[in-house]
Coordinates of C-alpha atoms in Angstrom, one line a residue:
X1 CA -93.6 1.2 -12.8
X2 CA -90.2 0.1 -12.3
X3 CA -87.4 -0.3 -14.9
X4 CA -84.2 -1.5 -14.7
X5 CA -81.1 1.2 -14.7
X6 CA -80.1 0.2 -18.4
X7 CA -83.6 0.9 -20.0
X8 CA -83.6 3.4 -22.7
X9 CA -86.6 5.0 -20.9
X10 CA -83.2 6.1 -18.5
X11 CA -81.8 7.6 -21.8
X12 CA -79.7 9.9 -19.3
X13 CA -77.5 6.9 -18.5
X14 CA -76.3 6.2 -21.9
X15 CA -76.6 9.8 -23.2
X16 CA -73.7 12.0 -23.7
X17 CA -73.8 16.2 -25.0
X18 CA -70.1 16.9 -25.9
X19 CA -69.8 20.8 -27.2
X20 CA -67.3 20.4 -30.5
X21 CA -65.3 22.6 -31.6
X22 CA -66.4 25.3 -34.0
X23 CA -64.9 28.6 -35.8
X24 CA -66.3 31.4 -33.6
X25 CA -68.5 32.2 -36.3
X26 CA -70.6 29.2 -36.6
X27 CA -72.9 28.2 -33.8
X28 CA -71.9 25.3 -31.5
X29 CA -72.6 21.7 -31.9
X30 CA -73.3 18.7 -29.3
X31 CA -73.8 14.6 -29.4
X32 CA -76.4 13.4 -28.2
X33 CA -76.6 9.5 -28.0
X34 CA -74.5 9.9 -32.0
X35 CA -76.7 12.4 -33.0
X36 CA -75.8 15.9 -34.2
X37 CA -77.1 18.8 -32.7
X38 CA -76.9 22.6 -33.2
X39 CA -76.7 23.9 -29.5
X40 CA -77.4 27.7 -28.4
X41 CA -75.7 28.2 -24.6
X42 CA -76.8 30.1 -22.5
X43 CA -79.9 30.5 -25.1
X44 CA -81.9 32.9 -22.2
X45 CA -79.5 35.9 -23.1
X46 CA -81.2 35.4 -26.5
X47 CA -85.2 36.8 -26.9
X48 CA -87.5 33.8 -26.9
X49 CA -88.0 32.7 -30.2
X50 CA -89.9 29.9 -32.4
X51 CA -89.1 26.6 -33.3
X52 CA -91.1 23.9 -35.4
X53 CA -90.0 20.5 -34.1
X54 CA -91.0 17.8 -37.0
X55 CA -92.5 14.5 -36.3
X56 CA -92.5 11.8 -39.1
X57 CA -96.0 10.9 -38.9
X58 CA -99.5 13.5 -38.0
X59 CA -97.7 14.7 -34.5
X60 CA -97.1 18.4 -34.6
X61 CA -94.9 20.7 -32.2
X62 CA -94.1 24.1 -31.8
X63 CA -92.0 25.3 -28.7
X64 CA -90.5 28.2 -27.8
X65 CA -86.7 28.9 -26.4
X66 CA -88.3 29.4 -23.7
X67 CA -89.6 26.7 -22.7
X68 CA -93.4 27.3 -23.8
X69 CA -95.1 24.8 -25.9
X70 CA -98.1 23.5 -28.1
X71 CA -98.6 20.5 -29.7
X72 CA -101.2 17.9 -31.0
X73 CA -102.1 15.8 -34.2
X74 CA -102.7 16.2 -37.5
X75 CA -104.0 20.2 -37.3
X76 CA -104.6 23.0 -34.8
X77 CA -108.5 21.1 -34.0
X78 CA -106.7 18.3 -32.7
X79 CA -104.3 19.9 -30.1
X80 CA -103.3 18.9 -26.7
X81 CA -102.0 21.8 -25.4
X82 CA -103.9 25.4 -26.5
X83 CA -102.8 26.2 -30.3
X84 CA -102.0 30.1 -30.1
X85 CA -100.3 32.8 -31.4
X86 CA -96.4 33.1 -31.3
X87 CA -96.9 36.5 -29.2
X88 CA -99.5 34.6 -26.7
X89 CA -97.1 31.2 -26.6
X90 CA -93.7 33.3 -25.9
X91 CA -95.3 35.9 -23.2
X92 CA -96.6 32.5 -21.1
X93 CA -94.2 29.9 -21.0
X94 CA -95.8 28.5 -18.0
X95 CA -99.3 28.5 -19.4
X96 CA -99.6 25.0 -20.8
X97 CA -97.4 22.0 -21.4
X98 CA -94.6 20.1 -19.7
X99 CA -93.6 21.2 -15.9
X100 CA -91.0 20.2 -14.0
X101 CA -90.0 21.1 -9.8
X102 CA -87.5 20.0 -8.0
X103 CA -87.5 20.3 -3.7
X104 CA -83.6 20.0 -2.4
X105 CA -84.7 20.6 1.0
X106 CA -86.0 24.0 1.5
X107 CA -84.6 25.1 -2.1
X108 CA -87.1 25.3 -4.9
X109 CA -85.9 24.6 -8.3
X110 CA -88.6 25.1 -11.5
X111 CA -86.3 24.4 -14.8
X112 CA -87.0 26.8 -17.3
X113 CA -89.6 28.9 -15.2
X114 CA -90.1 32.5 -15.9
X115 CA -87.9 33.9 -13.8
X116 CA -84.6 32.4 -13.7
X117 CA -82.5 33.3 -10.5
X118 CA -78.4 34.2 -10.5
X119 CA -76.6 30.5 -10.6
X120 CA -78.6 29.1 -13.1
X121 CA -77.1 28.2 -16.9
X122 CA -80.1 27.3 -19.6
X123 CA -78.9 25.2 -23.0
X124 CA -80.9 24.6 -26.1
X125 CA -80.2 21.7 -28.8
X126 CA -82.0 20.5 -31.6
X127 CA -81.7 17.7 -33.9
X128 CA -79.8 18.1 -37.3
X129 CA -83.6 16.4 -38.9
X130 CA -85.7 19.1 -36.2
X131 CA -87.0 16.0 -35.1
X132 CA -86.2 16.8 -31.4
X133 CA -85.2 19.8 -29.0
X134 CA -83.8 19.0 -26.1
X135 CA -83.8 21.8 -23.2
X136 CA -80.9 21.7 -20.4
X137 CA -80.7 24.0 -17.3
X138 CA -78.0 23.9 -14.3
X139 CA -78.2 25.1 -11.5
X140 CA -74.8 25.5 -10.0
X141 CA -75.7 26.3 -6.2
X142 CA -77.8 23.2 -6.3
X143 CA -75.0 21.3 -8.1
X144 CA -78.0 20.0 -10.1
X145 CA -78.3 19.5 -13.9
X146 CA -81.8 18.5 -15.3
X147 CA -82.2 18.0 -19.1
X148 CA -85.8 17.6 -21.0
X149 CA -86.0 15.5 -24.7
X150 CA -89.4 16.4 -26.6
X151 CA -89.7 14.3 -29.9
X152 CA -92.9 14.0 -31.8
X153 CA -93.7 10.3 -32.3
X154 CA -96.0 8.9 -34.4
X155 CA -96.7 5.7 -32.4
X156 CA -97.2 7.3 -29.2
X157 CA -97.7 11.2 -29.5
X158 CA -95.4 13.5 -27.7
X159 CA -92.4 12.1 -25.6
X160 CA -90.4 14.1 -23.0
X161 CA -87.4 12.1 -22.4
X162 CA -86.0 13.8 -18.9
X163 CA -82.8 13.5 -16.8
X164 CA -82.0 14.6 -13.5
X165 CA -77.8 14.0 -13.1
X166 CA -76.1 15.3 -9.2
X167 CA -73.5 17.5 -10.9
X168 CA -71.3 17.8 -7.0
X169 CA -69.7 16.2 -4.4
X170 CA -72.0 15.1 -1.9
X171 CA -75.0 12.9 -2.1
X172 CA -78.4 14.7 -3.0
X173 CA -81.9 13.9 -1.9
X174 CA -84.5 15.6 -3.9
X175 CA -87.9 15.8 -4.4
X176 CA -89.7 15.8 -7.8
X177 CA -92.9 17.1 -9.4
X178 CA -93.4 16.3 -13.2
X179 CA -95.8 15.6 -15.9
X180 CA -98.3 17.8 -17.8
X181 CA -100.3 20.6 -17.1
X182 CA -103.5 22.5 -19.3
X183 CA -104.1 19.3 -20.9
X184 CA -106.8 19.8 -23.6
X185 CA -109.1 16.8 -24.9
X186 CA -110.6 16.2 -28.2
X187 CA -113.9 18.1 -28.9
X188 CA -112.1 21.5 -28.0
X189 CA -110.8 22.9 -31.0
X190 CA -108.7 26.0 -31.5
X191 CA -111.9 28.2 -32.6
X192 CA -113.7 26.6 -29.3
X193 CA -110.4 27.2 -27.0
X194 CA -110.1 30.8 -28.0
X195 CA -114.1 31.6 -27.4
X196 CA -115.2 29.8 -25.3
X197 CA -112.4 28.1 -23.5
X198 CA -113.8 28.5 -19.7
X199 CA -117.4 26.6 -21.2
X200 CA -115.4 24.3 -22.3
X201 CA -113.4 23.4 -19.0
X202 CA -117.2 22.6 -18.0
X203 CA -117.4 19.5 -19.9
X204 CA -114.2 18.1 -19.5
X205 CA -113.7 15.1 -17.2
X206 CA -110.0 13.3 -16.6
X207 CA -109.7 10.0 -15.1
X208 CA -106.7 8.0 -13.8
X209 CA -106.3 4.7 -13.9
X210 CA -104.3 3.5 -11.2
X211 CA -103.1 0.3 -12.6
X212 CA -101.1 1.5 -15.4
X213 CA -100.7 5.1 -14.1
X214 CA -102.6 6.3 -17.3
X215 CA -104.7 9.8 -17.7
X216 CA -107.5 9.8 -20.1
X217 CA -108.9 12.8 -20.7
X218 CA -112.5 13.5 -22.8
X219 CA -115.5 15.8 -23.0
X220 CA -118.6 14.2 -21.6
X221 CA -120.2 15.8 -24.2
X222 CA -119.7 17.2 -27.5
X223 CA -120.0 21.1 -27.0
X224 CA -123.1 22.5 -28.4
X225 CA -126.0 24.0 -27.4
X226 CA -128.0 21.9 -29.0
X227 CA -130.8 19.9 -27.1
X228 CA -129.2 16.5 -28.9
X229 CA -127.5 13.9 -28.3
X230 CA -123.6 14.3 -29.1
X231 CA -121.1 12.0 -27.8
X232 CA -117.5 12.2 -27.9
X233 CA -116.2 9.4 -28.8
X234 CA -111.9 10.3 -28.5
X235 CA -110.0 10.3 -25.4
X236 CA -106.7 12.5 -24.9
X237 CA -103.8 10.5 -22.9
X238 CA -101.1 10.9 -20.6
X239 CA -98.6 8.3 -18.8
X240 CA -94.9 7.9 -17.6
X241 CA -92.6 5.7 -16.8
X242 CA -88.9 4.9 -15.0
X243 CA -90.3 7.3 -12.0
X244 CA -88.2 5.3 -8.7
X245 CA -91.0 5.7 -6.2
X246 CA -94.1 7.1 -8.1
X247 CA -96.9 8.8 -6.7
X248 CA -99.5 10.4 -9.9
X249 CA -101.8 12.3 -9.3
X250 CA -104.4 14.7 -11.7
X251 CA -104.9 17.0 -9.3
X252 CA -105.1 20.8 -10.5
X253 CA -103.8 21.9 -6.6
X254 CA -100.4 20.0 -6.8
X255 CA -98.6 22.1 -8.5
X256 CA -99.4 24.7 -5.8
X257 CA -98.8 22.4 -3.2
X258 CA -95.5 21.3 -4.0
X259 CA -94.5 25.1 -4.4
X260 CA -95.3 25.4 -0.3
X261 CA -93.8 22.6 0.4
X262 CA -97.3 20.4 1.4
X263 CA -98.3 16.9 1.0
X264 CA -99.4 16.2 -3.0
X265 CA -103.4 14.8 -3.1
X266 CA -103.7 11.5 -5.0
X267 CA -106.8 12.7 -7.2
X268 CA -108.5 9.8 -9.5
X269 CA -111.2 11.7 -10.9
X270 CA -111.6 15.5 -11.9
X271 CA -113.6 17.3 -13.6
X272 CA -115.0 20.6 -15.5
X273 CA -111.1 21.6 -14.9
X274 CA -108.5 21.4 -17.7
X275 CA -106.2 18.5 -17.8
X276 CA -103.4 17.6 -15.3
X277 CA -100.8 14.5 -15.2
X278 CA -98.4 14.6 -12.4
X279 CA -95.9 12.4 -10.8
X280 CA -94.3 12.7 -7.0
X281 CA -91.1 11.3 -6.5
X282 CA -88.1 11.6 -4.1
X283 CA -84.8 10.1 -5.0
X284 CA -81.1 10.1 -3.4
X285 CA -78.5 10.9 -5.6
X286 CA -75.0 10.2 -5.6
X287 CA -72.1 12.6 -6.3
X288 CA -72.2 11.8 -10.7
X289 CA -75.4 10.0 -10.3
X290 CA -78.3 10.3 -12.9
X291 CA -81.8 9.1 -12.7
X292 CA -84.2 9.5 -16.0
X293 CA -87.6 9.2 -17.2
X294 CA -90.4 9.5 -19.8
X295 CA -93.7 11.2 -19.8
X296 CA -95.7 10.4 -23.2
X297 CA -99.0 12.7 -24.0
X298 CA -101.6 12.0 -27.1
X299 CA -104.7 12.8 -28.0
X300 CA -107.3 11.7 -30.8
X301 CA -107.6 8.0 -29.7
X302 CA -110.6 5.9 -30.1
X303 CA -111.6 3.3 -27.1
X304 CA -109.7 0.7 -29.3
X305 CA -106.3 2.6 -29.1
X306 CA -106.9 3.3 -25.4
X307 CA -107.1 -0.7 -24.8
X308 CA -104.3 -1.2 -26.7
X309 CA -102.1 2.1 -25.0
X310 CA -103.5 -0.1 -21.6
X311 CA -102.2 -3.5 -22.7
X312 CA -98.6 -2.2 -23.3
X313 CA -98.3 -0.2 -20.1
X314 CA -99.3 -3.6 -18.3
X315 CA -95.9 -4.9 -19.9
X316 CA -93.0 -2.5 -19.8
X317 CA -90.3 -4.4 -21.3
X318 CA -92.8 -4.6 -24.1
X319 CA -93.6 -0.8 -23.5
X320 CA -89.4 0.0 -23.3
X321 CA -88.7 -2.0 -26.7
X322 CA -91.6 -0.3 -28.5
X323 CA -91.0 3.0 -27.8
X324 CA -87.6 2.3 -28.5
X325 CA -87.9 1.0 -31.9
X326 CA -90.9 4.2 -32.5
X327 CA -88.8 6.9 -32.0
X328 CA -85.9 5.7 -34.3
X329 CA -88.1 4.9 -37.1
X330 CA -89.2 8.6 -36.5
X331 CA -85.9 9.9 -37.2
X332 CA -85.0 7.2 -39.5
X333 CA -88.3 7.7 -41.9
X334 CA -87.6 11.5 -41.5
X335 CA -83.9 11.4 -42.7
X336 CA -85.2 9.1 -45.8
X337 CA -87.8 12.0 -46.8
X338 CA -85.0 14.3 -46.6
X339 CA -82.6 12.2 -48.2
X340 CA -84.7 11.4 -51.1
X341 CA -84.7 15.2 -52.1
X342 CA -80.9 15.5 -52.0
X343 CA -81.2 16.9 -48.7
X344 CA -78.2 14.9 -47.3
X345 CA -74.7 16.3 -48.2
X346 CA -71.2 16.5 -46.1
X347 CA -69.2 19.4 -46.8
X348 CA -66.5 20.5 -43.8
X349 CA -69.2 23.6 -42.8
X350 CA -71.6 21.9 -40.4
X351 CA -73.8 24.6 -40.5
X352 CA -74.0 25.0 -44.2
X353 CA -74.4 21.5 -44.0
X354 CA -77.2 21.9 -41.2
X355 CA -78.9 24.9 -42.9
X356 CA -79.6 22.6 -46.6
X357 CA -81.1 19.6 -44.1
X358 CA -83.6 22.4 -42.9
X359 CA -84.0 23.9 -46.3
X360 CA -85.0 20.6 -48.1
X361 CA -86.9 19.3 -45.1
X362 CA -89.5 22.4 -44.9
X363 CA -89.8 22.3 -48.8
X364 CA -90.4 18.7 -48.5
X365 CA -93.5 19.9 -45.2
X366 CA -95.2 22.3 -47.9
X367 CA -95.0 20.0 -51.1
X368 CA -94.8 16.7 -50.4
X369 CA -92.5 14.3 -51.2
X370 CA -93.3 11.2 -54.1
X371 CA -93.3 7.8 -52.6
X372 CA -89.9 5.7 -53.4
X373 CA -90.2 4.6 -56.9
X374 CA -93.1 6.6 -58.0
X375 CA -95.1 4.1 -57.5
X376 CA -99.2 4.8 -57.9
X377 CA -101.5 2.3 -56.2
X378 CA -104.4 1.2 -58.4
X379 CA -106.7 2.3 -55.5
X380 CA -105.4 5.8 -55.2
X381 CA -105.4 6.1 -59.0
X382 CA -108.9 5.5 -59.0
X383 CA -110.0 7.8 -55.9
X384 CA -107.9 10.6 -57.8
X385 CA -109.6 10.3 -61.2
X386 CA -113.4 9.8 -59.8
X387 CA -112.6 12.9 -57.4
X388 CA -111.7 15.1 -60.6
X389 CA -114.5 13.5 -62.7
X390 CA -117.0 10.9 -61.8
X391 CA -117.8 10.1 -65.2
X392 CA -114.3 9.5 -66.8
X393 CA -113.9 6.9 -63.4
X394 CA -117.1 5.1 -64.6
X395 CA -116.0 4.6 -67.9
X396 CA -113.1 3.0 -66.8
X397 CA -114.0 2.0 -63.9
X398 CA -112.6 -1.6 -64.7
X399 CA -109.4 -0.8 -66.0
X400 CA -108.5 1.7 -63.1
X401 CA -109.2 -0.8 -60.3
X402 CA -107.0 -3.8 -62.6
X403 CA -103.7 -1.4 -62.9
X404 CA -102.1 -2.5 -59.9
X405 CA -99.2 -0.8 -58.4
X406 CA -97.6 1.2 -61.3
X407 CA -94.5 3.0 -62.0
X408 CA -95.6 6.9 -62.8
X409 CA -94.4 6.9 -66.1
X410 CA -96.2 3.3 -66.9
X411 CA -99.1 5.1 -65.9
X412 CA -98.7 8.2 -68.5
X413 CA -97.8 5.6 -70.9
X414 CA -100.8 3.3 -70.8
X415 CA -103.5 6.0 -70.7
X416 CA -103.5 6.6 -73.6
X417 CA -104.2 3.3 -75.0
X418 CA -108.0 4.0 -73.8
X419 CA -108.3 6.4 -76.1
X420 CA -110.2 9.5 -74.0
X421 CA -108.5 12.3 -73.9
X422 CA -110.0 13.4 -70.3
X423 CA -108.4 9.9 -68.7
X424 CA -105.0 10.7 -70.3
X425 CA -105.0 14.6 -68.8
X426 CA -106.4 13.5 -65.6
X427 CA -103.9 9.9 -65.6
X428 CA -101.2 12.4 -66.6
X429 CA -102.1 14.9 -63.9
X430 CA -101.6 12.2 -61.1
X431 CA -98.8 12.5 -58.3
X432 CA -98.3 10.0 -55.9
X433 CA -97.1 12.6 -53.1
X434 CA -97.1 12.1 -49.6
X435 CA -96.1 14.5 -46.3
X436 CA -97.3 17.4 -48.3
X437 CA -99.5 19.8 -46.0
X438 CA -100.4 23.2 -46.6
X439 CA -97.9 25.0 -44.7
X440 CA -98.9 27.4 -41.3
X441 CA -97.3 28.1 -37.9
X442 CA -98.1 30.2 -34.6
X443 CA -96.6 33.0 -36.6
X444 CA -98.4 33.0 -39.6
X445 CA -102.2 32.2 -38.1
X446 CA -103.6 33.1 -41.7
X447 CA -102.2 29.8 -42.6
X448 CA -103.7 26.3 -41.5
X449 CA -101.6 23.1 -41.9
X450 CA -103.0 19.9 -42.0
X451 CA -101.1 17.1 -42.0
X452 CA -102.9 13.7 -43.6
X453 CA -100.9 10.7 -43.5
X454 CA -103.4 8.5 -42.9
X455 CA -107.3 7.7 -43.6
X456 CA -110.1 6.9 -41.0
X457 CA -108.9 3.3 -41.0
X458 CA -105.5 4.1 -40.6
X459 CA -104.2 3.1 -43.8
X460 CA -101.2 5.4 -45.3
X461 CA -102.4 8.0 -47.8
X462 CA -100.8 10.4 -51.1
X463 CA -101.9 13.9 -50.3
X464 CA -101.0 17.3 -50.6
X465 CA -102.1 20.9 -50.6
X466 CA -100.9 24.5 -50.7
X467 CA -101.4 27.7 -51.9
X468 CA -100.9 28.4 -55.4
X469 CA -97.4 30.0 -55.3
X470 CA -96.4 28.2 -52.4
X471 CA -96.5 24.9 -53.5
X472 CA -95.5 25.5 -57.3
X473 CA -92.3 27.4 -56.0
X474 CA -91.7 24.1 -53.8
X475 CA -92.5 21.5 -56.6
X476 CA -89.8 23.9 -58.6
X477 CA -86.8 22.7 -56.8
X478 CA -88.3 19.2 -55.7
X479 CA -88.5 18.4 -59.3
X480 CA -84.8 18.9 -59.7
X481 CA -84.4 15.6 -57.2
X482 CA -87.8 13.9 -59.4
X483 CA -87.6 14.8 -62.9
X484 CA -89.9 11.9 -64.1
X485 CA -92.5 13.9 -61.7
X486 CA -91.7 17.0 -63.8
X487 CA -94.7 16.6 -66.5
X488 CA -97.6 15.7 -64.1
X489 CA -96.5 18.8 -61.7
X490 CA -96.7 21.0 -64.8
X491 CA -99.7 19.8 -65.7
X492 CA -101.2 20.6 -62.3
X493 CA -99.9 23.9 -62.6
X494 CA -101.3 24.7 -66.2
X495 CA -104.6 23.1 -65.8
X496 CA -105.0 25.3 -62.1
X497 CA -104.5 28.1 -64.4
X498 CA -107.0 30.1 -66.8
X499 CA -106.4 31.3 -70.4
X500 CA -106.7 35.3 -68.7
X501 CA -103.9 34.4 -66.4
X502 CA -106.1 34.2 -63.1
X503 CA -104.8 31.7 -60.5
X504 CA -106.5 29.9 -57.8
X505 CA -106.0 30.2 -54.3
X506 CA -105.4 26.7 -53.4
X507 CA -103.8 22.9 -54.6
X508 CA -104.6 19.8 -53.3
X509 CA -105.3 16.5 -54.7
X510 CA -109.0 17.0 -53.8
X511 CA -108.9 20.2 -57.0
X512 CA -108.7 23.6 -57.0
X513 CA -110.1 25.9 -54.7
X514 CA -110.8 29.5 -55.9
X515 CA -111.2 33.2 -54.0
X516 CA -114.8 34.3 -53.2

């Protein structure tokens, strides 16, 4: 799949990481395509550490500084790479996730690989939103500078955005290995993975579809034990594109291959293996010369998103707009969340500046954000008040499905004119939050996030949920920025209270859950 040298899927071309000055107290700062960035050189010197990289829709990653990686949709049940612990994650970079190898003759090159040899420089920057981490490793004998974008997408699932620039004098001819490895399909989820993980390579079956260069991934099987019938109906994916001279393959052996310097096996069909996505590809690179490409994974889609996925990889100036226009409105509908909570300010200290973006945007993760205006569809209204009580919806059954969109306070207002007490506390204990999820990480595993931005249909949805100190303590400084949300969040927090003082373990806009 070809693409001509000004394509945004080359973003290397266009892309420029200036270092800015800084006070040597303050941590440095880079451009990236106008983008700010906080940048960490020479970030191996440092001991690996954490980072939550923050998509604006279900997409969820975690990498480490080191290069290792998980990721997936909407919780840890739906990942696409094995959802550990931050001690497992850190101690195997190479374990799962992206992978990259570069041949310059009989010089092997692995960016960010466990062992890094003398010559060798590793960068770190992130977005000023956390809405992307880019890793950057030169190798100076080489004269070689390769660069890796991961931004969660909601369109598409994870992007890797790589760059490959010749950094010397003299004309470079290099082979490359790079795509995906451990890929995990829907079915396995993390309790599965952890138990049973080697059953459940048993089941697995990835197929490549030559046409479009696409890997779809699935179990042939639900995994029980069961004698039933239990399909499994979801498909995990993997493509690139911009590659000069591609050659994929799926084959679990390439990576070995490559390393001794042997032939790659174009492999169509594998299975009872975990996942693998790999593209061969030898370039010549002038002295100042850069070549890029992308390399997409996803998981969780249904055979109509896989025919669709198809149909745009048939088209790639279609495919090269669309992604385009995806991962700004990523960053764009992520700088309006924060925005919207007076998370935006400019001040002359970029990384006080920096530090309130990341503040507001993490209380915004754990509880929610209200939709712009505060307004409450009818429809939501309704599924909110027969959730809490079944009865109160039937009595007004009518007049909840004839509100319309309303304004928040239009809703507290009118209530009342119905004259039940139960419809005004439950009316005036509505929140039309979005983006909320209860809040977890590979470092806290006695936490599970779930992030629900849309239903089974697809159709954008209000939720939240948290744990009963967590999300009151965030509601206290996001009603600071939404005041008229004020009454209806103290509401919630009085009625998930008793008279004795006894509090519940968790909020959501399902109710309360309690302790056993």
């Amino acid at each position: 799949m070809r693409l001509r040298k000004d394509t945004m899927l080359r973003p290397s071309q266009t892309a420029t990481i200036a270092p800015e000055a800084s006070a040597s107290r303050h941590p440095g700062f880079a451009r990236i395509d106008g983008e700010l960035y906080t940048s960490i050189r020479d970030v191996d010197r440092l001991p690996p550490f954490l980072m939550n990289v923050v998509g604006n829709g279900d997409v969820w990653l975690f990498a480490g500084s080191n290069g290792a990686l998980t990721a997936g949709r909407r919780d840890p049940d739906w990942a696409v790479f094995p959802y550990q612990t931050v001690d497992k994650l850190l101690a195997a970079p190479a374990a799962a996730g992206a992978v990259t190898l570069v041949r310059d003759g009989d010089d092997l090159w692995e960016p960010f690989a466990a062992a890094k040899e003398p010559g060798r420089r590793r960068h770190l920057h992130k977005h000023s939103l956390g809405a992307e981490v880019v890793f950057e490793e030169i190798d100076e004998r080489l004269a070689l500078r390769f660069r890796s974008r991961l931004s969660p997408c909601d369109a598409f699932g994870l992007v890797r955005r790589c760059s490959l620039k010749n950094v010397g004098q003299t004309t470079k001819t290099v082979r490359l290995l790079d795509g995906w490895h451990h890929l995990l399909p829907p079915g396995v989820t993390q309790a599965t993975y952890e138990r049973y993980s080697y059953l459940s390579a048993a089941y697995m079956r990835h197929e490549l579809l030559p046409a479009e260069g696409l890997l779809v991934a699935a179990l042939n099987a639900t995994i029980t034990d069961r004698p039933e019938p239990a399909e499994s109906l979801r498909a995990a994916v993997a493509w690139s594109a911009g590659h000069r001279a591609p050659r994929r393959t799926i084959s679990p052996l390439a990576i070995a291959l490559f390393r001794q310097g042997a032939d790659i096996p174009v492999v169509r069909d594998v299975r009872g293996e975990f996942g693998f996505y790999l593209v061969e590809d030898e370039v010549a690179l002038q002295p100042g010369e850069t070549i890029g490409w992308v390399s997409v994974v996803d998981t969780a889609l249904d055979h109509a998103g896989v025919v669709h996925l198809r149909r745009l990889l048939a088209d790639p100036e279609s495919l090269e707009t669309t992604l385009k226009v995806s991962l700004a409105a990523d960053v764009a509908g992520l700088r309006r969340r924060v925005a919207a909570s007076d998370g935006l300010q400019a001040t002359a200290d970029r990384s006080a500046t920096m530090h309130h973006v990341s503040n507001t945007l993490f209380n915004v993760m754990r509880g929610g954000t209200p939709v712009a205006g505060h307004r409450c569809p009818a429809a939501d209204v309704a599924r909110f008040v027969a959730s809490r009580n079944r009865r109160v919806h039937e009595r007004h059954r009518d007049w909840l499905e004839g509100l319309g969109d309303i304004d928040l306070a239009d809703l507290a207002a009118r209530a009342p004119e119905r004259g039940d007490r139960q419809l005004e506390r439950l009316c005036r204990e509505y929140l039309p939050i979005c983006f909320g999820r209860r809040h977890g990480d590979p470092s806290r595993p006695w936490n599970r996030f779930s992030i629900t931005t849309r239903d089974a249909a697809g159709r954008s949805v209000l939720a939240y949920s948290g744990n009963w100190r967590d999300i009151f303590q965030n509601w206290e400084a996001l009603g600071h920025s939404h005041p008229s949300c004020l009454p209806a969040m103290i509401g919630v927090f009085l009625n998930a209270s008793t008279a004795d003082g006894y509090n519940p373990y968790r909020i959501s806009r399902e109710g309360v859950d309690w302790e056993v």
